[in-house]
mmCIF file with all atom_site columns, C-alpha atoms in Angstrom:
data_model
loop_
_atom_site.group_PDB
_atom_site.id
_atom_site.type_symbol
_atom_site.label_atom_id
_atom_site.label_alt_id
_atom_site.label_comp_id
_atom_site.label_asym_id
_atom_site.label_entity_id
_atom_site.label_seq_id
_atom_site.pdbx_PDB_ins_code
_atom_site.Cartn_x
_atom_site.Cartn_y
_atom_site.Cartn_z
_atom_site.occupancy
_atom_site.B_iso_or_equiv
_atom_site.pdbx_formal_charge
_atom_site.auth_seq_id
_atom_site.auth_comp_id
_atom_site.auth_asym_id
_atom_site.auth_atom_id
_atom_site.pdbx_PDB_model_num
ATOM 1   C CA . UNK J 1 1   ? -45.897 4.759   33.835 1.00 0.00 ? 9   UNK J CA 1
ATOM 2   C CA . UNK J 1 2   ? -42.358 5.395   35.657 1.00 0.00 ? 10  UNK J CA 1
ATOM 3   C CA . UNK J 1 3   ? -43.926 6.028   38.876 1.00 0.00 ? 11  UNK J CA 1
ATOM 4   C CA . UNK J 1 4   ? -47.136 3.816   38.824 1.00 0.00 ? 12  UNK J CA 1
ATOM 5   C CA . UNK J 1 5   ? -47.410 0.410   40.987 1.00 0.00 ? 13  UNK J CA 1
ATOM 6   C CA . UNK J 1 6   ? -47.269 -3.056  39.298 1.00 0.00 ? 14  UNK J CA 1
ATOM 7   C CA . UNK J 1 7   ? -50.110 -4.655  37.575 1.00 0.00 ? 15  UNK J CA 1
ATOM 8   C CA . UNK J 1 8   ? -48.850 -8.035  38.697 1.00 0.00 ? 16  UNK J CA 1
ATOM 9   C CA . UNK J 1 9   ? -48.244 -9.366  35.604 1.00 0.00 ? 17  UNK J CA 1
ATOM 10  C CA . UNK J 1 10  ? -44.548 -7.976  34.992 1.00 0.00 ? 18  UNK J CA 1
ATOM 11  C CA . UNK J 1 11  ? -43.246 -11.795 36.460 1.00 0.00 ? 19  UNK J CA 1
ATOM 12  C CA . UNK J 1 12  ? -45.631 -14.287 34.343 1.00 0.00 ? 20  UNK J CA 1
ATOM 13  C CA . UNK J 1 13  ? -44.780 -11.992 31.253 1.00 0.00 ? 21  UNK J CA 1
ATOM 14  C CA . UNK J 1 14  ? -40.721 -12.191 32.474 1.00 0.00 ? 22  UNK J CA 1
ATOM 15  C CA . UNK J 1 15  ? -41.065 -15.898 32.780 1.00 0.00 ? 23  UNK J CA 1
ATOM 16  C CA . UNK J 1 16  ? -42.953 -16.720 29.556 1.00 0.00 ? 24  UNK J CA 1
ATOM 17  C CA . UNK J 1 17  ? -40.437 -14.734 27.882 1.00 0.00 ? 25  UNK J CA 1
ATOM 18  C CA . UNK J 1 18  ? -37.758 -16.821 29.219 1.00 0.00 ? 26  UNK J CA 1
ATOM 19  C CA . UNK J 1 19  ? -39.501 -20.092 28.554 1.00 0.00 ? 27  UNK J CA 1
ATOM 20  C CA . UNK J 1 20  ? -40.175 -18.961 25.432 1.00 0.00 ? 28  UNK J CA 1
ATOM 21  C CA . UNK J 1 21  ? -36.225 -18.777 25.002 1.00 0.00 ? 29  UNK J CA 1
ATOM 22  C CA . UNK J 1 22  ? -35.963 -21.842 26.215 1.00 0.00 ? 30  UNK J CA 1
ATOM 23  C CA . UNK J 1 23  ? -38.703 -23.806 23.866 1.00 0.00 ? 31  UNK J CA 1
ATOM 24  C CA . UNK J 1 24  ? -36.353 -22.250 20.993 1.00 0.00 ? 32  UNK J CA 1
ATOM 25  C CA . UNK J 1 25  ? -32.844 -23.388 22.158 1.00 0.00 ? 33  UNK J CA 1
ATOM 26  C CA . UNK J 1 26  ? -34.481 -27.001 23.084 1.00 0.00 ? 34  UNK J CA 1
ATOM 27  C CA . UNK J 1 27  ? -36.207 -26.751 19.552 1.00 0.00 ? 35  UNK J CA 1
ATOM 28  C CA . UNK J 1 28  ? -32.449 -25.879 18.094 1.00 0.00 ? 36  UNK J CA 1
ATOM 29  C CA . UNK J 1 29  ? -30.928 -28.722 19.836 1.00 0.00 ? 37  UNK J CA 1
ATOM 30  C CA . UNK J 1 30  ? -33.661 -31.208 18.594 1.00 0.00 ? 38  UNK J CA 1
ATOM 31  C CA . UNK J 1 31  ? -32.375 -30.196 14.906 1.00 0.00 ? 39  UNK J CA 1
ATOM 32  C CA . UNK J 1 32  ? -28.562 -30.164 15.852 1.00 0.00 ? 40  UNK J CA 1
ATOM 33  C CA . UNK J 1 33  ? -29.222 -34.297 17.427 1.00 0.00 ? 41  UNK J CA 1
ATOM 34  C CA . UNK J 1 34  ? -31.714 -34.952 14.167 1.00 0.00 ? 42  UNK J CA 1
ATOM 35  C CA . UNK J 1 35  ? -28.956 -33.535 12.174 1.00 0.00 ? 43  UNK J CA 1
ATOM 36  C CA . UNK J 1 36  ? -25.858 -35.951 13.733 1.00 0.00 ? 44  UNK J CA 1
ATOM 37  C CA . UNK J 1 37  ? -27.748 -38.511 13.852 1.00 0.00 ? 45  UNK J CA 1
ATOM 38  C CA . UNK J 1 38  ? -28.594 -38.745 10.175 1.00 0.00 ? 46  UNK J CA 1
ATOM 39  C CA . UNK J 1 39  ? -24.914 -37.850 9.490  1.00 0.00 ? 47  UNK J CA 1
ATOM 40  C CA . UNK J 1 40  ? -23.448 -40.700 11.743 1.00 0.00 ? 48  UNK J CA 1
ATOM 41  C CA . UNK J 1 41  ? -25.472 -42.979 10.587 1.00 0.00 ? 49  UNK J CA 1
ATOM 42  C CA . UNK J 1 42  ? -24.790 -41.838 6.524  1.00 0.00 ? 50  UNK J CA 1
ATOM 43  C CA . UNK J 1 43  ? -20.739 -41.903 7.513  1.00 0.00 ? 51  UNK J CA 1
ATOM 44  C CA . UNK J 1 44  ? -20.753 -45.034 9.226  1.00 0.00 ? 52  UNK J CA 1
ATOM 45  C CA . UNK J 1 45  ? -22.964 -46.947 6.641  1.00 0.00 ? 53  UNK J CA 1
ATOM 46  C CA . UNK J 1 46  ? -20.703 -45.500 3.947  1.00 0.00 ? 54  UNK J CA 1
ATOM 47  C CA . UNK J 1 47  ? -17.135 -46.037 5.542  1.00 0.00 ? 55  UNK J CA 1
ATOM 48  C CA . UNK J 1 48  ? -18.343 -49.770 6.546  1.00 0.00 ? 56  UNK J CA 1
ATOM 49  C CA . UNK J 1 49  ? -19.870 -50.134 2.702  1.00 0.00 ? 57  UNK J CA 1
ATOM 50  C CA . UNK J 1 50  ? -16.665 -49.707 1.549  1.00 0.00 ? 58  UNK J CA 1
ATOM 51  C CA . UNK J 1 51  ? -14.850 -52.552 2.318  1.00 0.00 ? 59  UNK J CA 1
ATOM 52  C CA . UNK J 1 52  ? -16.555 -55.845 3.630  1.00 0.00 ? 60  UNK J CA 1
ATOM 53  C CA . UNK J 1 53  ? -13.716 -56.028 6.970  1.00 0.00 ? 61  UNK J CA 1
ATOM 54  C CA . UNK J 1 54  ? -15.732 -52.540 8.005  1.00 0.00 ? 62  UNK J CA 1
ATOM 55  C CA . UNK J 1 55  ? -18.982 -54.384 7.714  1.00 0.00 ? 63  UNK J CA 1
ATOM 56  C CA . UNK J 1 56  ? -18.541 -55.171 11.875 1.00 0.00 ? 64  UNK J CA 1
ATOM 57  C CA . UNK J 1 57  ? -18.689 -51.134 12.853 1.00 0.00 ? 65  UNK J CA 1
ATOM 58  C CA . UNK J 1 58  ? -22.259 -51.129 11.804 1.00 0.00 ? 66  UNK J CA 1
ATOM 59  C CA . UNK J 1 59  ? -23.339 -52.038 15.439 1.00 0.00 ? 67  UNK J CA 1
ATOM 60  C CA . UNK J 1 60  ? -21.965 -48.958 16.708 1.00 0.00 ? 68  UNK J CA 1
ATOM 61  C CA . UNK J 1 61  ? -25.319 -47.316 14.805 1.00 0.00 ? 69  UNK J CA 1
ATOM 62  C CA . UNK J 1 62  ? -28.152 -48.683 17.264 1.00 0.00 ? 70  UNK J CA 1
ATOM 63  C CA . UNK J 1 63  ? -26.100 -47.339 20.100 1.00 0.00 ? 71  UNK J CA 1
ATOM 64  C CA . UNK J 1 64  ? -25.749 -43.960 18.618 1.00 0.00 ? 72  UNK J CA 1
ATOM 65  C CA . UNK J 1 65  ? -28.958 -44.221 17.433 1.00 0.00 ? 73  UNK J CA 1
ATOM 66  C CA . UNK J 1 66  ? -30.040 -44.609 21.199 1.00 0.00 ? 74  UNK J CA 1
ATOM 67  C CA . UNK J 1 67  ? -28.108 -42.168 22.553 1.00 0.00 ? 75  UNK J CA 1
ATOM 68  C CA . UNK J 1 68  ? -28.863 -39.171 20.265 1.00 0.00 ? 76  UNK J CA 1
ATOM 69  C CA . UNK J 1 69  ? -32.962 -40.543 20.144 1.00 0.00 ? 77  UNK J CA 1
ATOM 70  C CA . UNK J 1 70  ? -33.538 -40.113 23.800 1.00 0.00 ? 78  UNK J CA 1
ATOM 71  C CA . UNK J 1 71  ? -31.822 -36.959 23.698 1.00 0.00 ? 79  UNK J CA 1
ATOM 72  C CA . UNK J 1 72  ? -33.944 -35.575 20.669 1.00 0.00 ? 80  UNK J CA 1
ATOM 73  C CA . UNK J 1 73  ? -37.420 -36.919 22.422 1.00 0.00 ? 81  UNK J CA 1
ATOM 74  C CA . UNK J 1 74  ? -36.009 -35.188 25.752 1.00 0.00 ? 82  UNK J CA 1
ATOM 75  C CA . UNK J 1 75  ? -35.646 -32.289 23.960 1.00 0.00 ? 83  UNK J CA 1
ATOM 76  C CA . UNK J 1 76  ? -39.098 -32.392 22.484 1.00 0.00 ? 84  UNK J CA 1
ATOM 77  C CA . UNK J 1 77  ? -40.848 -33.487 25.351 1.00 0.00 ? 85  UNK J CA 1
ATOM 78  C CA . UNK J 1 78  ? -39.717 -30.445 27.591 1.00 0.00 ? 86  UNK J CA 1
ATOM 79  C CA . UNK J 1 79  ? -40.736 -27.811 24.771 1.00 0.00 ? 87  UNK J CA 1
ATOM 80  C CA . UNK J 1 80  ? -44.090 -29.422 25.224 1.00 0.00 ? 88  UNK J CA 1
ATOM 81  C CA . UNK J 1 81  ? -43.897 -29.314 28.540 1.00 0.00 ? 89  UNK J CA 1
ATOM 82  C CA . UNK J 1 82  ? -42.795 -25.558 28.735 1.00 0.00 ? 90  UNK J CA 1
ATOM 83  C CA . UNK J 1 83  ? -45.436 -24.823 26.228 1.00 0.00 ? 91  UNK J CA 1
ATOM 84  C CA . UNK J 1 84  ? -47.914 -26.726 28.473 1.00 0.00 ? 92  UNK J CA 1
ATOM 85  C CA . UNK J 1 85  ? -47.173 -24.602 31.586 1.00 0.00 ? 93  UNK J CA 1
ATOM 86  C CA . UNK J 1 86  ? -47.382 -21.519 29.726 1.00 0.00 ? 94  UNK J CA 1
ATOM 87  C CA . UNK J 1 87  ? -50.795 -21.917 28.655 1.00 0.00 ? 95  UNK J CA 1
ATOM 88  C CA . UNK J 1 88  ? -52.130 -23.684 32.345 1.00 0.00 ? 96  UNK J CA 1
ATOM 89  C CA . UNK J 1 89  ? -50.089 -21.470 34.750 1.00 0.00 ? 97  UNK J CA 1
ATOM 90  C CA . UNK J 1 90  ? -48.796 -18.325 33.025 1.00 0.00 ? 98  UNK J CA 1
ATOM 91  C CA . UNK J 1 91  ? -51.825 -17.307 30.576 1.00 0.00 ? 99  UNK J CA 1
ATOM 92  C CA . UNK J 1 92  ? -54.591 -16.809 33.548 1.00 0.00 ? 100 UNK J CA 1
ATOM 93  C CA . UNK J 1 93  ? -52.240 -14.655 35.570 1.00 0.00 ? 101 UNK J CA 1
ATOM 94  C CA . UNK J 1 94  ? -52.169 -12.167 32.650 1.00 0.00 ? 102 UNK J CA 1
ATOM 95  C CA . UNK J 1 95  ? -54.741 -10.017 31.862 1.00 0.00 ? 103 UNK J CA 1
ATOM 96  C CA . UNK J 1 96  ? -56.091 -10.764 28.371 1.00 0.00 ? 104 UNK J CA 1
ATOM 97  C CA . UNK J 1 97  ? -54.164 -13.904 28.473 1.00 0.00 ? 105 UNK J CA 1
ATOM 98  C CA . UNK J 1 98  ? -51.108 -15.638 26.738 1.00 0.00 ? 106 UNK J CA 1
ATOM 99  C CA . UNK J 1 99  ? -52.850 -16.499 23.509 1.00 0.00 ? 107 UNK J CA 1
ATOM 100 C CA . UNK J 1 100 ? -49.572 -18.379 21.579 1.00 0.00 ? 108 UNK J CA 1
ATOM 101 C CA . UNK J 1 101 ? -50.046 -21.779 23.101 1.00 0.00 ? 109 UNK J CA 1
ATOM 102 C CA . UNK J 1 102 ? -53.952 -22.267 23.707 1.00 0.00 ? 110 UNK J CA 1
ATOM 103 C CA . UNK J 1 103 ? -53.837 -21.102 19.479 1.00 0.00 ? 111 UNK J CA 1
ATOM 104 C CA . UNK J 1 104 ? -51.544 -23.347 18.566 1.00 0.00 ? 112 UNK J CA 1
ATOM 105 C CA . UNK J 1 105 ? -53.384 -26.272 20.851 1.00 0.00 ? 113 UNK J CA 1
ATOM 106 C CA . UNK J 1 106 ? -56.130 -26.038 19.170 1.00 0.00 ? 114 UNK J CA 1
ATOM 107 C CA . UNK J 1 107 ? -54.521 -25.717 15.494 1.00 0.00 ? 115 UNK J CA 1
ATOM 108 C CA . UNK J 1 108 ? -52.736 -29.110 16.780 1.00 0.00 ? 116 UNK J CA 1
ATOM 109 C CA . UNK J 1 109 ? -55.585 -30.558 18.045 1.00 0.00 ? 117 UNK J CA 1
ATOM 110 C CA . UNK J 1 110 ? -57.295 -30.420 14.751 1.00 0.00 ? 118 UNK J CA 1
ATOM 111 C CA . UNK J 1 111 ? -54.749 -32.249 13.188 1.00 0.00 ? 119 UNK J CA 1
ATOM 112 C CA . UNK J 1 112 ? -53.469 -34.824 15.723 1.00 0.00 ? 120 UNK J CA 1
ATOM 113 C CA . UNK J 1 113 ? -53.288 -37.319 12.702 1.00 0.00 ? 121 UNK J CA 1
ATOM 114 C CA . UNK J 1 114 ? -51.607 -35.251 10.780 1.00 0.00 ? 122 UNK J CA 1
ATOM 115 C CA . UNK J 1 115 ? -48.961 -34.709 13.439 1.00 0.00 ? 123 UNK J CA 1
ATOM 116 C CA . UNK J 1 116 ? -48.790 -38.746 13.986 1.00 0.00 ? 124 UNK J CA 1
ATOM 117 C CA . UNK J 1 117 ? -47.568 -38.684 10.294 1.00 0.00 ? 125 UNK J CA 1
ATOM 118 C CA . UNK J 1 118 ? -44.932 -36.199 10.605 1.00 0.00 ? 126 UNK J CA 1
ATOM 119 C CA . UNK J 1 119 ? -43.286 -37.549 13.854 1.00 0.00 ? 127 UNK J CA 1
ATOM 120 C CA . UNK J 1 120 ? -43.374 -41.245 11.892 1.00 0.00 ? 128 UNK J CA 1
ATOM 121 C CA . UNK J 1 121 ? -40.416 -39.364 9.983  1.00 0.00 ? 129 UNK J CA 1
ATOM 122 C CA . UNK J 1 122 ? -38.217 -40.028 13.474 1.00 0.00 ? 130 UNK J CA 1
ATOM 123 C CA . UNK J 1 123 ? -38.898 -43.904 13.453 1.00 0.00 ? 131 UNK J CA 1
ATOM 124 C CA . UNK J 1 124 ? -37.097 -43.722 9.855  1.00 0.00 ? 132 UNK J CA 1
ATOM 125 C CA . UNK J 1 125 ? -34.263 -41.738 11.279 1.00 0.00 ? 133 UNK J CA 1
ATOM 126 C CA . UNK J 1 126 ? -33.613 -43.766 14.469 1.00 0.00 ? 134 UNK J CA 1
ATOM 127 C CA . UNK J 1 127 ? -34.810 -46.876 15.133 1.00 0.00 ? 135 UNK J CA 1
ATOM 128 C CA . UNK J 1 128 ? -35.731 -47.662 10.786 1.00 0.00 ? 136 UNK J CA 1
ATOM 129 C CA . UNK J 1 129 ? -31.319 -47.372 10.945 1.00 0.00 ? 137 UNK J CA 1
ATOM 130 C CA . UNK J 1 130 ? -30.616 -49.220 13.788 1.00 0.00 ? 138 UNK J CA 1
ATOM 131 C CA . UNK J 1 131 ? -32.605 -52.334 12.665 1.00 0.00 ? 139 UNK J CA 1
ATOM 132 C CA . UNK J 1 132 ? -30.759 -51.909 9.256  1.00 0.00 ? 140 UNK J CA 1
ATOM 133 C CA . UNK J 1 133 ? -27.512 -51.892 10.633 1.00 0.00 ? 141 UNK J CA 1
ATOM 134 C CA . UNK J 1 134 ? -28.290 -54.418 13.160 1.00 0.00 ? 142 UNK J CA 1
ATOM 135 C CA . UNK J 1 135 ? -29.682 -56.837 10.181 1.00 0.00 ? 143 UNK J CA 1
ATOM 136 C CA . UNK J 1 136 ? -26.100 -56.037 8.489  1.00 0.00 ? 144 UNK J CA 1
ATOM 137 C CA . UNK J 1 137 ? -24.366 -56.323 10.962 1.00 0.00 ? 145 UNK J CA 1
ATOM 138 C CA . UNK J 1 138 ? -25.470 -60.105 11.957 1.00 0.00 ? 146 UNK J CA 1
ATOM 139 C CA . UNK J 1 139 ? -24.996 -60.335 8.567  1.00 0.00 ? 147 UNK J CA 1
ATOM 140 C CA . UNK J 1 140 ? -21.224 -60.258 8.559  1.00 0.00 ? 148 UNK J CA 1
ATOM 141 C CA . UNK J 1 141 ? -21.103 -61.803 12.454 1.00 0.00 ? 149 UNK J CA 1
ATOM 142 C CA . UNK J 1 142 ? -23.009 -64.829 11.399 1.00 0.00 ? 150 UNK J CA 1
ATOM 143 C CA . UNK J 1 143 ? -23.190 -65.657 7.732  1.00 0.00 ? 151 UNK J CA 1
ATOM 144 C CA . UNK J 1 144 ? -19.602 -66.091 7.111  1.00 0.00 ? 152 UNK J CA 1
ATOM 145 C CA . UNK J 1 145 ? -18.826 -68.793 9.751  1.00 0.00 ? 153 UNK J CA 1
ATOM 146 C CA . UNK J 1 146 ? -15.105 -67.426 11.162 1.00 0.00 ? 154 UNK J CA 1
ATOM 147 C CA . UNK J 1 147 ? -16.176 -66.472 14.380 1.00 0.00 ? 155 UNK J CA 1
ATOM 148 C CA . UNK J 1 148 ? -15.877 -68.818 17.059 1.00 0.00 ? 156 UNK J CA 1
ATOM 149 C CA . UNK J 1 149 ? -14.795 -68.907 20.904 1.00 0.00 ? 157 UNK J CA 1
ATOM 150 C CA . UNK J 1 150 ? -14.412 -65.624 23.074 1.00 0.00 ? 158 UNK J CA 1
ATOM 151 C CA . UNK J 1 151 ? -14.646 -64.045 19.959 1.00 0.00 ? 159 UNK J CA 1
ATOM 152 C CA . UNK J 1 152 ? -18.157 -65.249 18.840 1.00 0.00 ? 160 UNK J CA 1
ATOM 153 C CA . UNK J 1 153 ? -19.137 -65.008 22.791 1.00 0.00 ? 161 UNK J CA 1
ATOM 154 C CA . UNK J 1 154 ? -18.269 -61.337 23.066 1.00 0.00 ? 162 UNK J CA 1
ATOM 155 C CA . UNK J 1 155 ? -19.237 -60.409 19.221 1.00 0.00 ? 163 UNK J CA 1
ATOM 156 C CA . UNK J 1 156 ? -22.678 -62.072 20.248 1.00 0.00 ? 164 UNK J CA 1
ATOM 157 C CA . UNK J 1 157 ? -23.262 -59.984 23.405 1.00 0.00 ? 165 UNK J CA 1
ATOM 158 C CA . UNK J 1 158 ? -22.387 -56.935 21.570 1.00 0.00 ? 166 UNK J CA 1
ATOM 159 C CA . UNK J 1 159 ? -24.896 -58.060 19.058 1.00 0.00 ? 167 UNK J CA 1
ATOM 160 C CA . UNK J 1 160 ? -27.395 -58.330 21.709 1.00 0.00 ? 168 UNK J CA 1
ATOM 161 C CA . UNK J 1 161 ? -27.108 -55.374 23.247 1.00 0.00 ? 169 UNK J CA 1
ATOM 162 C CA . UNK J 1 162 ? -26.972 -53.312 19.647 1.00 0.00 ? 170 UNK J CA 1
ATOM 163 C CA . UNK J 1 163 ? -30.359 -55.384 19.339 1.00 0.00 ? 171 UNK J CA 1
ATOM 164 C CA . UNK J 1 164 ? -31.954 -54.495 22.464 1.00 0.00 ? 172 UNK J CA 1
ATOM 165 C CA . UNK J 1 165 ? -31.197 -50.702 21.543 1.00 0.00 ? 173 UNK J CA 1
ATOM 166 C CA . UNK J 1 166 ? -33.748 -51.101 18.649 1.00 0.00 ? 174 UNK J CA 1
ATOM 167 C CA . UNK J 1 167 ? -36.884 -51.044 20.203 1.00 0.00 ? 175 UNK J CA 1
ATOM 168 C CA . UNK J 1 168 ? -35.809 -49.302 23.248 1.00 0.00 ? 176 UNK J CA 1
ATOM 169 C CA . UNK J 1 169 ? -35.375 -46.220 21.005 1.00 0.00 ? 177 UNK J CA 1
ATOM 170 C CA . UNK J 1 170 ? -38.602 -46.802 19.327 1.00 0.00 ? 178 UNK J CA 1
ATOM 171 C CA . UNK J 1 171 ? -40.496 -46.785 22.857 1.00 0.00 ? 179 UNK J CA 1
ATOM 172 C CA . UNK J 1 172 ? -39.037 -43.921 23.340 1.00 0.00 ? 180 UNK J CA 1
ATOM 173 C CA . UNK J 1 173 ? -40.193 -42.412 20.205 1.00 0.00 ? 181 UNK J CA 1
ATOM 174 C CA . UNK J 1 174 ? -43.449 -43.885 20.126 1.00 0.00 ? 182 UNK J CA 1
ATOM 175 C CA . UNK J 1 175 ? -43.712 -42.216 23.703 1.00 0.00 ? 183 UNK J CA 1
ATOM 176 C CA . UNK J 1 176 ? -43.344 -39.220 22.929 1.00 0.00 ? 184 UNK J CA 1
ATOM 177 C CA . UNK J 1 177 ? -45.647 -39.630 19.823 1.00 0.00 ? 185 UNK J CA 1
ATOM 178 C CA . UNK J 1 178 ? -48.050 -40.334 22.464 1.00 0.00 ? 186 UNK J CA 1
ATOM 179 C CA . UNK J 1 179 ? -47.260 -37.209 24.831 1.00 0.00 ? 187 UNK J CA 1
ATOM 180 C CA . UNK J 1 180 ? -47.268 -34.736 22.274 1.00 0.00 ? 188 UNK J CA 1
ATOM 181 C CA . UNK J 1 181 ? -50.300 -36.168 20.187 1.00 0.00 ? 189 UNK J CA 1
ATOM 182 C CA . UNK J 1 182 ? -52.165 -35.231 23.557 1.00 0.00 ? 190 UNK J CA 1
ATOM 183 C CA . UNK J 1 183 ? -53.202 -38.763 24.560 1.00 0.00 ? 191 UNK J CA 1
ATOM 184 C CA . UNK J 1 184 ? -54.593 -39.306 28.105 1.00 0.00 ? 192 UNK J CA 1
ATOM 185 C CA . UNK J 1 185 ? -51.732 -38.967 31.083 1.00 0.00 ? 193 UNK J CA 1
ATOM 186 C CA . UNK J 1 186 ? -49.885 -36.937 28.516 1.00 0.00 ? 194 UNK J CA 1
ATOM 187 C CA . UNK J 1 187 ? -47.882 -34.726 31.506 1.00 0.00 ? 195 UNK J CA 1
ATOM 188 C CA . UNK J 1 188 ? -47.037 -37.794 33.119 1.00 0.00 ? 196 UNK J CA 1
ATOM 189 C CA . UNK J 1 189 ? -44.148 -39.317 30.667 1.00 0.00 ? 197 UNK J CA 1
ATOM 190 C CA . UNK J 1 190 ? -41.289 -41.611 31.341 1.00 0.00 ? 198 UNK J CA 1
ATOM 191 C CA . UNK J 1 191 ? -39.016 -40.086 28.878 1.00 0.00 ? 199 UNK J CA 1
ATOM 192 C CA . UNK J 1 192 ? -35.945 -39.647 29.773 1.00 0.00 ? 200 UNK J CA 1
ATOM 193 C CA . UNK J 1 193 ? -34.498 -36.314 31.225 1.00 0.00 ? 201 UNK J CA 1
#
C-alpha cells in the first residue's frame, strides 16, 4: 500500500489514538488525586488524633478536600468528554466505525444506577471527610471555651470558609455524577477546568 492514495481516515484514526492516550493519563491522574486525597486526609486525622493541641489542623482537610475533588471531577469529566467526541465526531469519519465508545455507551447506559452507586464512593472520600473534620474541628474551636478576641474572630472565619468547602465539593461531585450518568445537558457542565 506504499504507493496508494489516502483513504481519509489516517487523521480520525491518528487523533483517536491520541485521545485515547489522553483518556488513560487523565484516568491515571484521577487515581494519583483519589489516592492523596485519602492519604492526607488518613495522616492528618491521625497526626491531629494524637494529641488534643493538633485537634485545630483538622480544618486544613475540607480545603484539601476541595482542592484535590475538583481536580479528580476535572479529570473525569474530560475523559468523558474525549470519549464523547470520539464516538460523535471521530467514529463516522471512519469506515466501519470506532466501535469502543458507542459499546461501552450502551453497556453504561444499561446500568446508569449501577454507576450512581459506584461514584457515591467519592462523596465518602471527599466531602463524607471534610464534614468530619469540620464537625471536629468546631469541636475543639468551640466546646472548650479559650478562644476569644482576634483569635476567636479569625479561628471563626477560617471555620467558615473550611465549612463552605463542604458542599462546594459535593456540587461538584454530584455534578459530575450528573454529566457522566448521561442526564439531559450532559456536554454542557460547569465543572471546573
Amino acid at each position: 500500500m506504499g504507493g496508494t492514495s489516502s483513504s481519509g481516515h489516517e487523521g480520525p484514526l491518528a487523533e483517536f489514538t491520541a485521545l485515547r492516550q489522553e483518556i488513560e493519563r487523565r484516568s491515571t491522574a484521577s487515581h494519583a488525586l483519589l489516592g492523596l486525597q485519602l492519604t492526607t486526609a488518613a495522616a492528618v486525622f491521625g497526626f491531629a488524633a494524637a494529641s488534643p493541641s493538633r485537634l485545630g489542623l483538622l480544618v486544613i482537610i475540607p480545603f484539601s478536600s476541595y482542592l484535590l475533588g475538583t481536580r479528580y471531577a476535572a479529570q473525569l469529566h474530560f475523559s468523558f468528554l474525549a470519549a464523547q467526541y470520539i464516538a460523535t465526531e471521530l467514529s463516522p469519519r471512519v469506515p466501519g466505525g470506532l466501535g469502543w465508545e458507542p459499546w461501552l455507551g450502551d453497556r453504561a447506559s444499561q446500568h446508569r444506577g449501577q454507576k450512581a452507586v459506584r461514584l457515591t464512593g467519592l462523596w465518602l472520600a471527599f466531602p463524607a471527610v471534610a464534614s468530619a473534620a469540620v464537625i471536629w474541628s468546631a469541636m475543639y474551636f468551640y466546646g472548650n471555651g479559650q478562644l476569644g478576641g482576634t483569635r476567636l474572630v479569625v479561628v471563626t472565619v477560617l471555620w467558615l470558609f473550611a465549612l463552605a468547602a463542604v458542599p462546594a465539593t459535593g456540587w461538584v461531585l454530584w455534578r459530575l455524577v450528573y454529566v457522566i450518568c448521561g442526564h439531559p445537558a450532559s456536554t454542557t457542565s460547569n465543572l471546573p477546568d
